[in-house]
Coordinates of C-alpha atoms in Angstrom, one line a residue:
Chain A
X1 CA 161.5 -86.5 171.1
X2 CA 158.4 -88.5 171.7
X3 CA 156.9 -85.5 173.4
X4 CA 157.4 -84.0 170.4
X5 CA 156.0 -86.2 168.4
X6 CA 152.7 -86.8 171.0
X7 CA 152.4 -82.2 171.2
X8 CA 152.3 -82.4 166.8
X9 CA 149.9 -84.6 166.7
X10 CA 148.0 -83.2 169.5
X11 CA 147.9 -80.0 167.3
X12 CA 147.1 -82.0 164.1
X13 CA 144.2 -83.0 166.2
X14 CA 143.2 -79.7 167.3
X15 CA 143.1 -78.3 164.0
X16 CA 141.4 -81.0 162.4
X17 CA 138.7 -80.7 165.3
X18 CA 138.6 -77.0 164.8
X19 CA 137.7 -77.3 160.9
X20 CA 135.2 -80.3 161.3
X21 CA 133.8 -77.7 164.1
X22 CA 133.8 -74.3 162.7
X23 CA 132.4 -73.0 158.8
X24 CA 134.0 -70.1 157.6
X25 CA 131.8 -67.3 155.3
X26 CA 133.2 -64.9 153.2
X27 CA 131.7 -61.7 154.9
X28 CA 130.8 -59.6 151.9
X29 CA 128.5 -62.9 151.3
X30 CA 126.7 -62.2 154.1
X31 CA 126.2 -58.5 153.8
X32 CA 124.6 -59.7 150.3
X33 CA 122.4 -62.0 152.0
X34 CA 121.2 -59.4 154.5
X35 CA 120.8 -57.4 151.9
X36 CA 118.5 -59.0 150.1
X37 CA 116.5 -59.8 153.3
X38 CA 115.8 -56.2 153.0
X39 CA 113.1 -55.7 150.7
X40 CA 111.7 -51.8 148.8
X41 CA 108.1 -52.9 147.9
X42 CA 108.0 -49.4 146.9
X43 CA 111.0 -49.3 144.7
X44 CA 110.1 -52.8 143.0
X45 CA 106.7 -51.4 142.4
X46 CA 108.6 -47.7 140.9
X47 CA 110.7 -49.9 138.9
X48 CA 108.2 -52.7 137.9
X49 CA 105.9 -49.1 136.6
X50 CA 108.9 -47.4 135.0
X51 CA 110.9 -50.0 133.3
X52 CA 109.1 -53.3 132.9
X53 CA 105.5 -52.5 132.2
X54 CA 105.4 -51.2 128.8
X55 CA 107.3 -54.2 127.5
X56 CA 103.8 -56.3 127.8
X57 CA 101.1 -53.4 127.2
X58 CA 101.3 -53.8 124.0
X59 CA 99.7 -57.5 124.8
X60 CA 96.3 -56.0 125.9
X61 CA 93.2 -56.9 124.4
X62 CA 90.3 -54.8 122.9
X63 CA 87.7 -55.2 125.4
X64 CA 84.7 -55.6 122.4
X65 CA 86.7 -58.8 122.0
X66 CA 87.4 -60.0 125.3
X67 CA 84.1 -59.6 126.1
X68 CA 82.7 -61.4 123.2
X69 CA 85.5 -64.5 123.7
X70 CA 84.3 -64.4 127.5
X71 CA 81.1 -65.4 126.3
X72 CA 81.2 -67.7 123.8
X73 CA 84.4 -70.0 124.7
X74 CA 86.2 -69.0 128.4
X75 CA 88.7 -71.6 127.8
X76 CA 90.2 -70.0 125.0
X77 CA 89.9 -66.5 126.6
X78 CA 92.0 -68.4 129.2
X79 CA 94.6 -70.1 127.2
X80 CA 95.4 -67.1 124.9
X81 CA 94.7 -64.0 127.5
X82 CA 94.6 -65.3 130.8
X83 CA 97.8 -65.3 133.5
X84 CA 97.3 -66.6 137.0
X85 CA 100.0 -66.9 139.5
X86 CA 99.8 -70.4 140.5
X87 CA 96.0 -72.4 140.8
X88 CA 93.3 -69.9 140.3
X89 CA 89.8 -70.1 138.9
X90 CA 90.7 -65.9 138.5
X91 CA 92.5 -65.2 135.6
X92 CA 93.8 -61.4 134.9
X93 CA 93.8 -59.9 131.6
X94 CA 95.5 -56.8 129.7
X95 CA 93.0 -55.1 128.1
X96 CA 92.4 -51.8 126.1
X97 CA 89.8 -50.2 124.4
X98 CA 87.8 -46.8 123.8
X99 CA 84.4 -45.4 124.2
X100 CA 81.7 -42.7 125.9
X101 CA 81.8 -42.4 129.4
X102 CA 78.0 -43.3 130.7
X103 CA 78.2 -42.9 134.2
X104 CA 80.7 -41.5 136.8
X105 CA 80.2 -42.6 140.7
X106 CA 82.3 -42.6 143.7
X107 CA 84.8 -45.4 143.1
X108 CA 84.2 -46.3 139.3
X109 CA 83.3 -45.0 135.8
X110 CA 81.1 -46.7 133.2
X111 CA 82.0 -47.0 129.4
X112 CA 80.4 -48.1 126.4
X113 CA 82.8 -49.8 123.8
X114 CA 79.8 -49.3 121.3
X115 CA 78.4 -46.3 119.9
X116 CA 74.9 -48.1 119.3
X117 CA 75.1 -50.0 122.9
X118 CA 74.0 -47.8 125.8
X119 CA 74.9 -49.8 128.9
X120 CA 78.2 -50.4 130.1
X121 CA 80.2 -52.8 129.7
X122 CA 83.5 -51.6 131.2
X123 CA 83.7 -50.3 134.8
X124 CA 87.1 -48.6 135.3
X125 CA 87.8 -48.8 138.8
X126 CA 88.4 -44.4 139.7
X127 CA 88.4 -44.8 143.8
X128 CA 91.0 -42.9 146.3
X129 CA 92.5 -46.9 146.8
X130 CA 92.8 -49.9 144.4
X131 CA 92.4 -53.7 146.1
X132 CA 94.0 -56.5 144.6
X133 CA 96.5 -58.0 142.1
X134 CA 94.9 -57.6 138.9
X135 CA 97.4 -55.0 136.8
X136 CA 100.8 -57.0 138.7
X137 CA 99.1 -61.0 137.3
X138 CA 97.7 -59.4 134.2
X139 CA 101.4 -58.5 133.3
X140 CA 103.5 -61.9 133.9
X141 CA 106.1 -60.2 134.3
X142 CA 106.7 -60.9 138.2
X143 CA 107.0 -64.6 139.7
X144 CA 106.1 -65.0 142.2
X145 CA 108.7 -68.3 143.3
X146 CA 111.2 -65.7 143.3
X147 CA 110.8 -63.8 146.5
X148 CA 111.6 -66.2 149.8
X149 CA 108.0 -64.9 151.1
X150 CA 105.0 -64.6 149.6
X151 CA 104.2 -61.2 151.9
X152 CA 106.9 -59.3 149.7
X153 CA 105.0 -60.8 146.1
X154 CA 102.1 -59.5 147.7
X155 CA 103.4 -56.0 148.9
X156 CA 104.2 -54.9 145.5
X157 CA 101.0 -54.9 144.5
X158 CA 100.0 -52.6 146.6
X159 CA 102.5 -50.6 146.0
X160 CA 101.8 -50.9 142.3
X161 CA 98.1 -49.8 143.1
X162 CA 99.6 -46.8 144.8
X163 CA 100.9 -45.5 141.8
X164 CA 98.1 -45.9 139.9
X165 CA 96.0 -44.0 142.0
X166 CA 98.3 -41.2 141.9
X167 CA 99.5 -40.8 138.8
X168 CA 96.8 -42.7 136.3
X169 CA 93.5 -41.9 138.3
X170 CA 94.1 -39.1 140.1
X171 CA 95.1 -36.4 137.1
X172 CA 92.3 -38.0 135.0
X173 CA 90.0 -37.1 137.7
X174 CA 92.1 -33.3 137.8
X175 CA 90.4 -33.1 134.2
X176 CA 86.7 -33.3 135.3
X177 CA 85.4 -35.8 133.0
X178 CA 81.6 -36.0 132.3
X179 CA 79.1 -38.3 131.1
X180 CA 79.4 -38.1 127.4
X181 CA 83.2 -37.5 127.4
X182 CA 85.0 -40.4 125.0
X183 CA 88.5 -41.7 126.4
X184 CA 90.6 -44.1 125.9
X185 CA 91.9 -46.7 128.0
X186 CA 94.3 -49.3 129.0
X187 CA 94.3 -51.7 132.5
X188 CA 94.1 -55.0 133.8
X189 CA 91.1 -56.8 134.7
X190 CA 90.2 -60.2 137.1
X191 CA 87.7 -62.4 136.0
X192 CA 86.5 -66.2 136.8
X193 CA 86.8 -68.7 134.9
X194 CA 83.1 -69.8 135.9
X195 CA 81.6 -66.1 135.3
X196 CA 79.6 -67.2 132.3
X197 CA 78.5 -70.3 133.7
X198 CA 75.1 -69.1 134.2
X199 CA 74.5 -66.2 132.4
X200 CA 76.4 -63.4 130.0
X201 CA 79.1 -61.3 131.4
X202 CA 78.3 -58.1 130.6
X203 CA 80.2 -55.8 132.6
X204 CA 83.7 -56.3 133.5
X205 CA 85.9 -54.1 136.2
X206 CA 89.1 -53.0 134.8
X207 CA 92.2 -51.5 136.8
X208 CA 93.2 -49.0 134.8
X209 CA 97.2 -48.5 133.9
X210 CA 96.1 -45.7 131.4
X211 CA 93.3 -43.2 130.7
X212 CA 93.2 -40.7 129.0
X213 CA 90.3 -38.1 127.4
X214 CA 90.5 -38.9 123.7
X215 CA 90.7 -35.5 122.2
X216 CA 90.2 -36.9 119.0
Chain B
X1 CA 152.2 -93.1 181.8
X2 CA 149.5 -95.1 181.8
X3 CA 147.3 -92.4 181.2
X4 CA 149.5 -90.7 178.8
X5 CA 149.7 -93.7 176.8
X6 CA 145.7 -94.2 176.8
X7 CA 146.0 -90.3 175.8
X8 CA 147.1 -90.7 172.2
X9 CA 144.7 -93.6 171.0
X10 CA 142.4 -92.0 172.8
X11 CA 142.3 -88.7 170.5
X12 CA 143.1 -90.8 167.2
X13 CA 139.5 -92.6 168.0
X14 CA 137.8 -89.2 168.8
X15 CA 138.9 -88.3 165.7
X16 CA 138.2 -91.0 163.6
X17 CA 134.1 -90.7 165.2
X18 CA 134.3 -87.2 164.3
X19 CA 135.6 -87.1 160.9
X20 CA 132.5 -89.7 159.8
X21 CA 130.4 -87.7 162.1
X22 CA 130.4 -84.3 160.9
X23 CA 130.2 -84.0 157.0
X24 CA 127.4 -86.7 155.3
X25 CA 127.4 -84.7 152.1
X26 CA 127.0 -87.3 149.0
X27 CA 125.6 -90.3 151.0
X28 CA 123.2 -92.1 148.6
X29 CA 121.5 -94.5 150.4
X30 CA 119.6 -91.4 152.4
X31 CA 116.1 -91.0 151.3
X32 CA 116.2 -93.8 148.7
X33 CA 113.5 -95.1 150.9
X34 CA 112.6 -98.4 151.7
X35 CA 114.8 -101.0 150.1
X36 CA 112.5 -103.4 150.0
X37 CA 108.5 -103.5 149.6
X38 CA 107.0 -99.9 148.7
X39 CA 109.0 -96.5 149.3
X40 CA 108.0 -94.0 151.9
X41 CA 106.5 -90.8 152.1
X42 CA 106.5 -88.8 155.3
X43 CA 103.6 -86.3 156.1
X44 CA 104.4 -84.4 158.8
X45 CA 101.5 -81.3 159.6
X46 CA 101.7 -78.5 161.9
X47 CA 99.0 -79.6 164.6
X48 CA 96.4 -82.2 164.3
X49 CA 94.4 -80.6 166.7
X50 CA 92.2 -78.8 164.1
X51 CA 90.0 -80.7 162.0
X52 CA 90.9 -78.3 158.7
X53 CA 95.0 -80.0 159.5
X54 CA 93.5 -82.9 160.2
X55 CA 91.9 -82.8 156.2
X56 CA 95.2 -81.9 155.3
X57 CA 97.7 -84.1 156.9
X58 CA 94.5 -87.4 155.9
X59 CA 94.6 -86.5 152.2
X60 CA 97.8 -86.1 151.7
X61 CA 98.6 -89.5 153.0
X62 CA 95.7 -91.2 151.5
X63 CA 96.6 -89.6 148.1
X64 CA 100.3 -90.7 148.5
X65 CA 98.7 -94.6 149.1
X66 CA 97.0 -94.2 146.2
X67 CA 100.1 -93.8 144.7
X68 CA 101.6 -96.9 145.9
X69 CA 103.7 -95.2 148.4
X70 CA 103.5 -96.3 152.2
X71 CA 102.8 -93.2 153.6
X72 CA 103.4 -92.3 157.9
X73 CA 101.6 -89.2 159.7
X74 CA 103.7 -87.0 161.8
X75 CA 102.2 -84.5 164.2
X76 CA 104.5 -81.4 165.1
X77 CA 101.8 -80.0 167.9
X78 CA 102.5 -76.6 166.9
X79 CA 106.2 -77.3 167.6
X80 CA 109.4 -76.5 165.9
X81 CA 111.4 -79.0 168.4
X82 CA 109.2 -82.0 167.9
X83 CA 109.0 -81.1 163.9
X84 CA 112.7 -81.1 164.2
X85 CA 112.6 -84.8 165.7
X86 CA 110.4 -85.9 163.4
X87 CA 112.8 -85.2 160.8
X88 CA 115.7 -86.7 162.1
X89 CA 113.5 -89.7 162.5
X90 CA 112.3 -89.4 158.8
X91 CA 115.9 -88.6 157.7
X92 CA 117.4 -92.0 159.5
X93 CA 113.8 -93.7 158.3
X94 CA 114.7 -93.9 155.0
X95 CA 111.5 -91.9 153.6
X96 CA 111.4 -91.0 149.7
X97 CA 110.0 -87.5 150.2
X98 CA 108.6 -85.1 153.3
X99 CA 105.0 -83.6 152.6
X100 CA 105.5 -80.8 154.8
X101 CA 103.4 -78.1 156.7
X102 CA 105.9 -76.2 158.7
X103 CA 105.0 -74.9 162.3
X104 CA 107.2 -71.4 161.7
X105 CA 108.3 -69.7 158.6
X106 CA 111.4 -69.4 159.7
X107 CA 112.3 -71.9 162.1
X108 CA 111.2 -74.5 159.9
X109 CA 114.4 -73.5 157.3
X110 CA 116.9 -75.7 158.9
X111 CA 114.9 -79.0 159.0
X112 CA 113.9 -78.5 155.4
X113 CA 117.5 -77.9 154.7
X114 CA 118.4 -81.2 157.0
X115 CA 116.3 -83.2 154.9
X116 CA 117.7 -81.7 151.4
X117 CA 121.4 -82.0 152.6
X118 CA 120.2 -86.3 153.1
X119 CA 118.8 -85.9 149.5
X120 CA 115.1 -85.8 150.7
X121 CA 112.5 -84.0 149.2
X122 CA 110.4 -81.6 150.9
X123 CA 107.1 -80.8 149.7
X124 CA 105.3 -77.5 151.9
X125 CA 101.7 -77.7 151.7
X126 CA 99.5 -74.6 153.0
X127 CA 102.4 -73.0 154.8
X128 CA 105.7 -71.7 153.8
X129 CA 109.5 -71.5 154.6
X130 CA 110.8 -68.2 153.9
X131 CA 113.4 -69.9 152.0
X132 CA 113.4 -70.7 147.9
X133 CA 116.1 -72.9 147.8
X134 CA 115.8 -75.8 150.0
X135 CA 112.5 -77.0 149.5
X136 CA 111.0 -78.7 146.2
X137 CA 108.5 -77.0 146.1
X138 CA 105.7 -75.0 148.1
X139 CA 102.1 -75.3 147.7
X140 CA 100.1 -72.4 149.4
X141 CA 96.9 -71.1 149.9
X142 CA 96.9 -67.1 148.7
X143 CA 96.0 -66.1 151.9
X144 CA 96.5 -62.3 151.2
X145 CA 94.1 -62.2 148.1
X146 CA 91.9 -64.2 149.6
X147 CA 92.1 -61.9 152.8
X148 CA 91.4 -58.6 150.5
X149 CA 88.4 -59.8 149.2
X150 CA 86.7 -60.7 152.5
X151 CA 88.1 -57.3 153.6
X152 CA 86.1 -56.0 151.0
X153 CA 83.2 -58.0 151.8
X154 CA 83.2 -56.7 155.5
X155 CA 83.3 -52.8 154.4
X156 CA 80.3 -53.8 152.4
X157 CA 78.5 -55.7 155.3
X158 CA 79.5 -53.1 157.7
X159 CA 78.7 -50.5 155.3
X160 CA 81.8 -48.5 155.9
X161 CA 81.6 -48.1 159.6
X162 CA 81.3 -49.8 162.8
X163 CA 84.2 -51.0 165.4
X164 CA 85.4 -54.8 165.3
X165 CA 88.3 -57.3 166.6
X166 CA 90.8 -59.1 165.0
X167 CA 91.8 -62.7 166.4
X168 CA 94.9 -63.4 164.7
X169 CA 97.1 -66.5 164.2
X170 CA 100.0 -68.0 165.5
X171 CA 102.6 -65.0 165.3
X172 CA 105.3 -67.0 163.5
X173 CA 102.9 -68.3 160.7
X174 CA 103.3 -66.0 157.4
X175 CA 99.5 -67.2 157.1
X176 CA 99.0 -64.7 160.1
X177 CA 100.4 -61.9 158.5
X178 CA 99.2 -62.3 155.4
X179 CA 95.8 -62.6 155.9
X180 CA 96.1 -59.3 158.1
X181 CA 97.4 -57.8 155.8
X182 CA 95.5 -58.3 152.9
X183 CA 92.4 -57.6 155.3
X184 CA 93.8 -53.8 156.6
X185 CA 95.2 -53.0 152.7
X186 CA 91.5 -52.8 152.0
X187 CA 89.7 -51.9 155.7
X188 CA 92.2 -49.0 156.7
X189 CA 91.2 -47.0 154.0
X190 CA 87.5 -46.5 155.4
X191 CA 88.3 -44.4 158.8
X192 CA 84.8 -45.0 159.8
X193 CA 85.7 -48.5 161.0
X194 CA 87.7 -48.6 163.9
X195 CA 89.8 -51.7 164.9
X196 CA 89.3 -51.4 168.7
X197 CA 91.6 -54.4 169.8
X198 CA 93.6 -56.9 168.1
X199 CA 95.2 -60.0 169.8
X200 CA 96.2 -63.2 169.2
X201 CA 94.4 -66.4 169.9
X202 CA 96.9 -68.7 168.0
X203 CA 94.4 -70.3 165.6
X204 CA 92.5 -72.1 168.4
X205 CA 89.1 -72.2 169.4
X206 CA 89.4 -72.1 172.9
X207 CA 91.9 -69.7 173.5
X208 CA 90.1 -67.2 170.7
X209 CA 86.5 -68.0 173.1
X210 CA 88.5 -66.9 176.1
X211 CA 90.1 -64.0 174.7
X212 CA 87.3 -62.6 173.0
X213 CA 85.6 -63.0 176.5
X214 CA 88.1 -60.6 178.0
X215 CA 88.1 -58.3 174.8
X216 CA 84.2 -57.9 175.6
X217 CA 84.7 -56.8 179.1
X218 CA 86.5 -53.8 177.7
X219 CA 84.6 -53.2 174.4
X220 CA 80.9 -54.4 174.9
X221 CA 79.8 -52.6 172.0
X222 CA 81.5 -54.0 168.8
X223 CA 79.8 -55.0 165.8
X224 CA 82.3 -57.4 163.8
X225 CA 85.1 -60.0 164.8
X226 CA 87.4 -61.0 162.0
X227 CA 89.1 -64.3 162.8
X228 CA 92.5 -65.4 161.2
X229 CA 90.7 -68.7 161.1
X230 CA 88.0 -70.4 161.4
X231 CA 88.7 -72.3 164.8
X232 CA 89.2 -68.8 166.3
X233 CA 85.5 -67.8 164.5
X234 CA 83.5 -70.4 165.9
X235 CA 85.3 -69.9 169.6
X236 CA 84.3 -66.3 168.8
X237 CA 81.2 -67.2 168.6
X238 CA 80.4 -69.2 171.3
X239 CA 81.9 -65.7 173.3
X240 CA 79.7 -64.3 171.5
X241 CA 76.6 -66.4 172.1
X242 CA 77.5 -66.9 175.7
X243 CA 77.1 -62.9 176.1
X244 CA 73.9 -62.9 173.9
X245 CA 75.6 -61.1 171.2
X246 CA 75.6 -63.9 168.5
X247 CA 72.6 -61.8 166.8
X248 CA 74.6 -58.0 166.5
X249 CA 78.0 -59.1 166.4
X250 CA 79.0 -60.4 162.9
X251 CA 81.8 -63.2 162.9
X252 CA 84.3 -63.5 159.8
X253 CA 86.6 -66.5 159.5
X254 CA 89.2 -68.2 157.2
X255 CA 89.7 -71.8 156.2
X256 CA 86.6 -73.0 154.6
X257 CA 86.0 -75.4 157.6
X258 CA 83.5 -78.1 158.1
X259 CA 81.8 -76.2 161.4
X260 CA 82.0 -73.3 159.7
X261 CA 80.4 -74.2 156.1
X262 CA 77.5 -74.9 158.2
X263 CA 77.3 -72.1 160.7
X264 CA 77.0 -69.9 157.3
X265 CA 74.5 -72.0 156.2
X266 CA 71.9 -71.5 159.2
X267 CA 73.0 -67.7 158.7
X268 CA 74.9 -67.4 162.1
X269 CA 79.0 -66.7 160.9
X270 CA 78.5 -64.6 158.1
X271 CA 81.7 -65.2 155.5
X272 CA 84.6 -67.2 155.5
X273 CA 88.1 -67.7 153.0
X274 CA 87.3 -71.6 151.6
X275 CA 91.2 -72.4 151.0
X276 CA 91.6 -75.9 149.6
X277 CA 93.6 -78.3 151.5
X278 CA 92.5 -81.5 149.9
X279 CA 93.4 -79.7 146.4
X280 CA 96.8 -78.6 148.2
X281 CA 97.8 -82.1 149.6
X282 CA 97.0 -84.1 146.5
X283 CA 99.0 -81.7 144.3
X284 CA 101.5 -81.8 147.0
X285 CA 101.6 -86.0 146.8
X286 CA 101.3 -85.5 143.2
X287 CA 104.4 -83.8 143.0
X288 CA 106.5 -86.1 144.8
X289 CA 105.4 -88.9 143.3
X290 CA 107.0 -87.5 140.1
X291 CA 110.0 -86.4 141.6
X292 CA 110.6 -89.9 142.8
X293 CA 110.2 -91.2 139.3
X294 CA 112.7 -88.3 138.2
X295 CA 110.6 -84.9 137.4
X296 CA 112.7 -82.0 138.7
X297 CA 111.1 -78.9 137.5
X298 CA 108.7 -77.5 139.5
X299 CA 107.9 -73.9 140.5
X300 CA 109.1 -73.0 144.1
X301 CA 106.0 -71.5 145.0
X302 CA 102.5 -72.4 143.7
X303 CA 100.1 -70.4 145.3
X304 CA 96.7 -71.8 145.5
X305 CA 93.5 -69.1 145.3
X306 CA 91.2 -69.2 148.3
X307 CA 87.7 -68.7 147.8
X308 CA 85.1 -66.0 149.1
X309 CA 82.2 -67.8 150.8
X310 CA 79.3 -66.6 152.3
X311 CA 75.6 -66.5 152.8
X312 CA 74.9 -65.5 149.8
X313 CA 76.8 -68.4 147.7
X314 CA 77.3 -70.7 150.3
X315 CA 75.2 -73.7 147.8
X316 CA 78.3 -73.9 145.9
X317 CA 80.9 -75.1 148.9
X318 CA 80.6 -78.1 151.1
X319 CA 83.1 -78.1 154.0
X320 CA 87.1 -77.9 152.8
X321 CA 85.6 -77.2 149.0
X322 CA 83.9 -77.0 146.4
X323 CA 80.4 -78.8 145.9
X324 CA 81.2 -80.0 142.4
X325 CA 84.7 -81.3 143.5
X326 CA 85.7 -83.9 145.1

């Protein structure tokens, strides 16, 4: 009998060990977790461009506007236009607008917003690759304290730039525009919060999301 | 008999340690800090081998004394071991809050999670965990950004052609990759400029002097280095110097460091990423302080813009920032 008794309690012992000892996880958890360890750039990028973007577009500035605020009070360019993941002195903007095309280079066209104004005061970035984050910050639509590292925040970007080059710059440049031509535009554009410290800002570089030769 | 009878007690006691041992979920006093006399904040950095930590780690304690917090340095030497004693010792310290520049991404995880589960605050400055749920909240430099525009610089200054080196970081530091990354997503698309060899020289000066030594044997010819840091730029070039390169070799770095700030300055490295890390380590002070006094909503990730410096604006920096900040 008292072995018994000394063989349960053993057990009690061993079990009690066994759970302080051992964590038990559901395993379809973990499959979810390893899943989401795997991350599409690409696909977020496809689905960020197909079903998320034109929800904000409609928040784009006219550039003759921007421009103007830019120059005459930045802080309220900031606080009404401006998105910036985190600290920045860079602040991205949605912005729109139409003109004449001026000048057509390698990387970039020139527009004027102003039929009396003949320089340029939007550069619409046209090269075979597109740096930076301007079109994913100008949006707000992606935070970036979502993804467990920063590297994936910064892949879609990229992946975002991608697309633009393919399916916004690219057939524009299919339609061989010329100097003269008027279009119509919609991007994103980067700019300092210090750019009209000093001077004017007369030309801004904008990532274009649309373009389009305006018919009309 | 004897021994049998010593048997049973024997377990019941085992037990007993380990049933207070294992689980210490819901103890209060943890982290409450001192209970007498100000409350502590731990700052435990990376390495304090390199002046631009050593900026880090200095105002990040200094800010938390300005704070009225007693405030301890920790240094992990580049060591996920001695990082992890560190926070056991900060755990059973009693410290308020950790301000906390991890030595690996994901390494790092657990001790930020050791310090959460004893209801302690971590704060990341610089680096990151590749975790969103454990710590308060991270403060980091955008290295990638920062990394595409002085990739964009270098095609301009090497005028879209030309063969270079890349020093990289420590391999476990997202930092690493990052900048790399954000460097190549601009520089691979100009096949005129050839990376000829890329190696690690784990963000130190001597070790990037040494292996840039045995990279030249190789590839006498090259025309840029690009440095992960800016430790690794000025041991690149001293290599360089010491072969009588320093002239045709351009040198790009990343930090904003002191030696650096003035190397660009007498026109010898030609560009550097100026990240902040007295900006980083008061915000990240900052922070604590209010969650200590009950603020609990703050962003998981705050990424802090890094800077494009180089000969051409270097007026505007001083070393570690900007000339009209403090």
């Amino acid at each position: 009998m008292k072995n018994v008794y000394q063989y349960a309690v053993a057990a009690v012992i061993v079990v009690l060990l066994g759970y302080f000892s051992l964590s038990f996880e559901n395993l379809n958890d973990v499959k979810e977790q390893r899943r989401r360890a795997t991350f599409n750039a690409a696909q977020y990028a496809r689905d960020f461009w197909d079903n998320q973007l034109f929800r904000v577009i409609d928040q784009a500035v006219e550039g003759n506007e921007l421009i103007e605020l830019f120059n005459s009070n930045m802080s309220e360019a900031i606080q009404r236009y401006g998105r910036a993941p985190g600290v920045s002195r860079n602040y991205a903007y949605l912005i729109k607008g139409q003109g004449a095309i001026l000048t057509i280079n390698d990387d970039f066209l020139e527009i004027s917003t102003r039929e009396s104004q003949r320089h340029p005061e939007i550069k619409i970035l046209t090269g075979f690759y597109i740096p930076g984050n301007a079109v994913r910050d100008a949006s707000g639509l992606i935070d970036v304290s979502t993804f467990s590292d920063t590297m994936k925040f910064n892949e879609i970007s990229g992946e975002i730039n991608k697309i633009i080059v393919k399916e916004v710059i690219q057939p524009f440049l299919d339609k061989k525009p010329k100097a003269g031509d008027p279009l119509r535009f919609l991007g994103a554009t980067r700019v300092a919060q210090d750019a009209t410290e000093e001077k004017e800002l007369q030309l801004i570089e904008v990532v274009p999301i649309r373009l389009e030769l305006d018919a009309s | 008999m004897a021994r049998k009878l010593l048997l049973f007690p024997t377990a019941i006691l085992l037990l007993i340690l380990l049933a207070f041992g294992c689980k210490q979920k819901g103890q209060e006093h943890v982290g409450d800090g001192a209970s007498k006399g100000k409350k502590k904040i731990a700052v435990v950095i990376s390495t304090l081998n390199n002046p631009w930590f050593v900026v880090l780690g200095n105002t990040a304690k200094e800010r938390a004394e300005q704070l009225g917090y007693e405030a301890t340095l920790f240094d992990s030497q580049n060591d996920t071991a001695k990082e992890s004693d560190h926070f056991e010792n900060i755990i059973a310290g009693g410290y308020a809050a950790i301000l906390f520049n991890p030595t690996d991404a994901d390494g790092s995880i657990a001790n930020v999670k050791k310090a959460k589960e004893a209801n302690v605050p971590t704060f990341c400055i610089d680096r990151e965990i590749n975790a969103n749920d454990v710590a308060a909240t991270q403060i980091l430099s955008d290295n990638y950004t920062g990394c595409v525009e002085l990739g964009q610089y270098f095609v301009k200054k090497m005028n879209k052609k030309g063969t270079y080196v890349e020093l990289l970081g420590i391999l476990g530091d997202n930092n690493t990759w990052n900048r790399s990354k954000g460097f190549h997503s601009v520089v691979d698309n100009y096949p005129e400029l050839k990376m000829v060899s890329q190696q690690t020289a784990e963000f130190d000066r001597t070790k990037a002097m040494e292996v840039l030594e045995s990279i030249l044997q190789a590839n006498p010819e090259i025309d840029a280095v690009f440095c992960g840091n800016d430790a690794m730029a000025m041991g690149a070039y001293q290599a360089l110097a010491a072969a009588g390169k320093a002239d045709e070799v351009m040198v790009f770095g990343f930090d904003g460091a002191k030696d650096v700030i003035d190397s660009i300055q007498e026109g010898k490295i030609v560009a550097t990423g100026m990240q902040f890390p007295k900006k980083m380590a008061r915000m990240a002070a900052e922070q604590a302080d209010e969650y200590i006094k009950g603020q609990r909503d703050f962003p998981q990730k705050v990424p802090v813009a890094v800077e494009l410096v180089t000969q051409e604006n270097i007026d505007k920096y001083t070393a570690y920032g900007r000339q009209s900040e403090p």
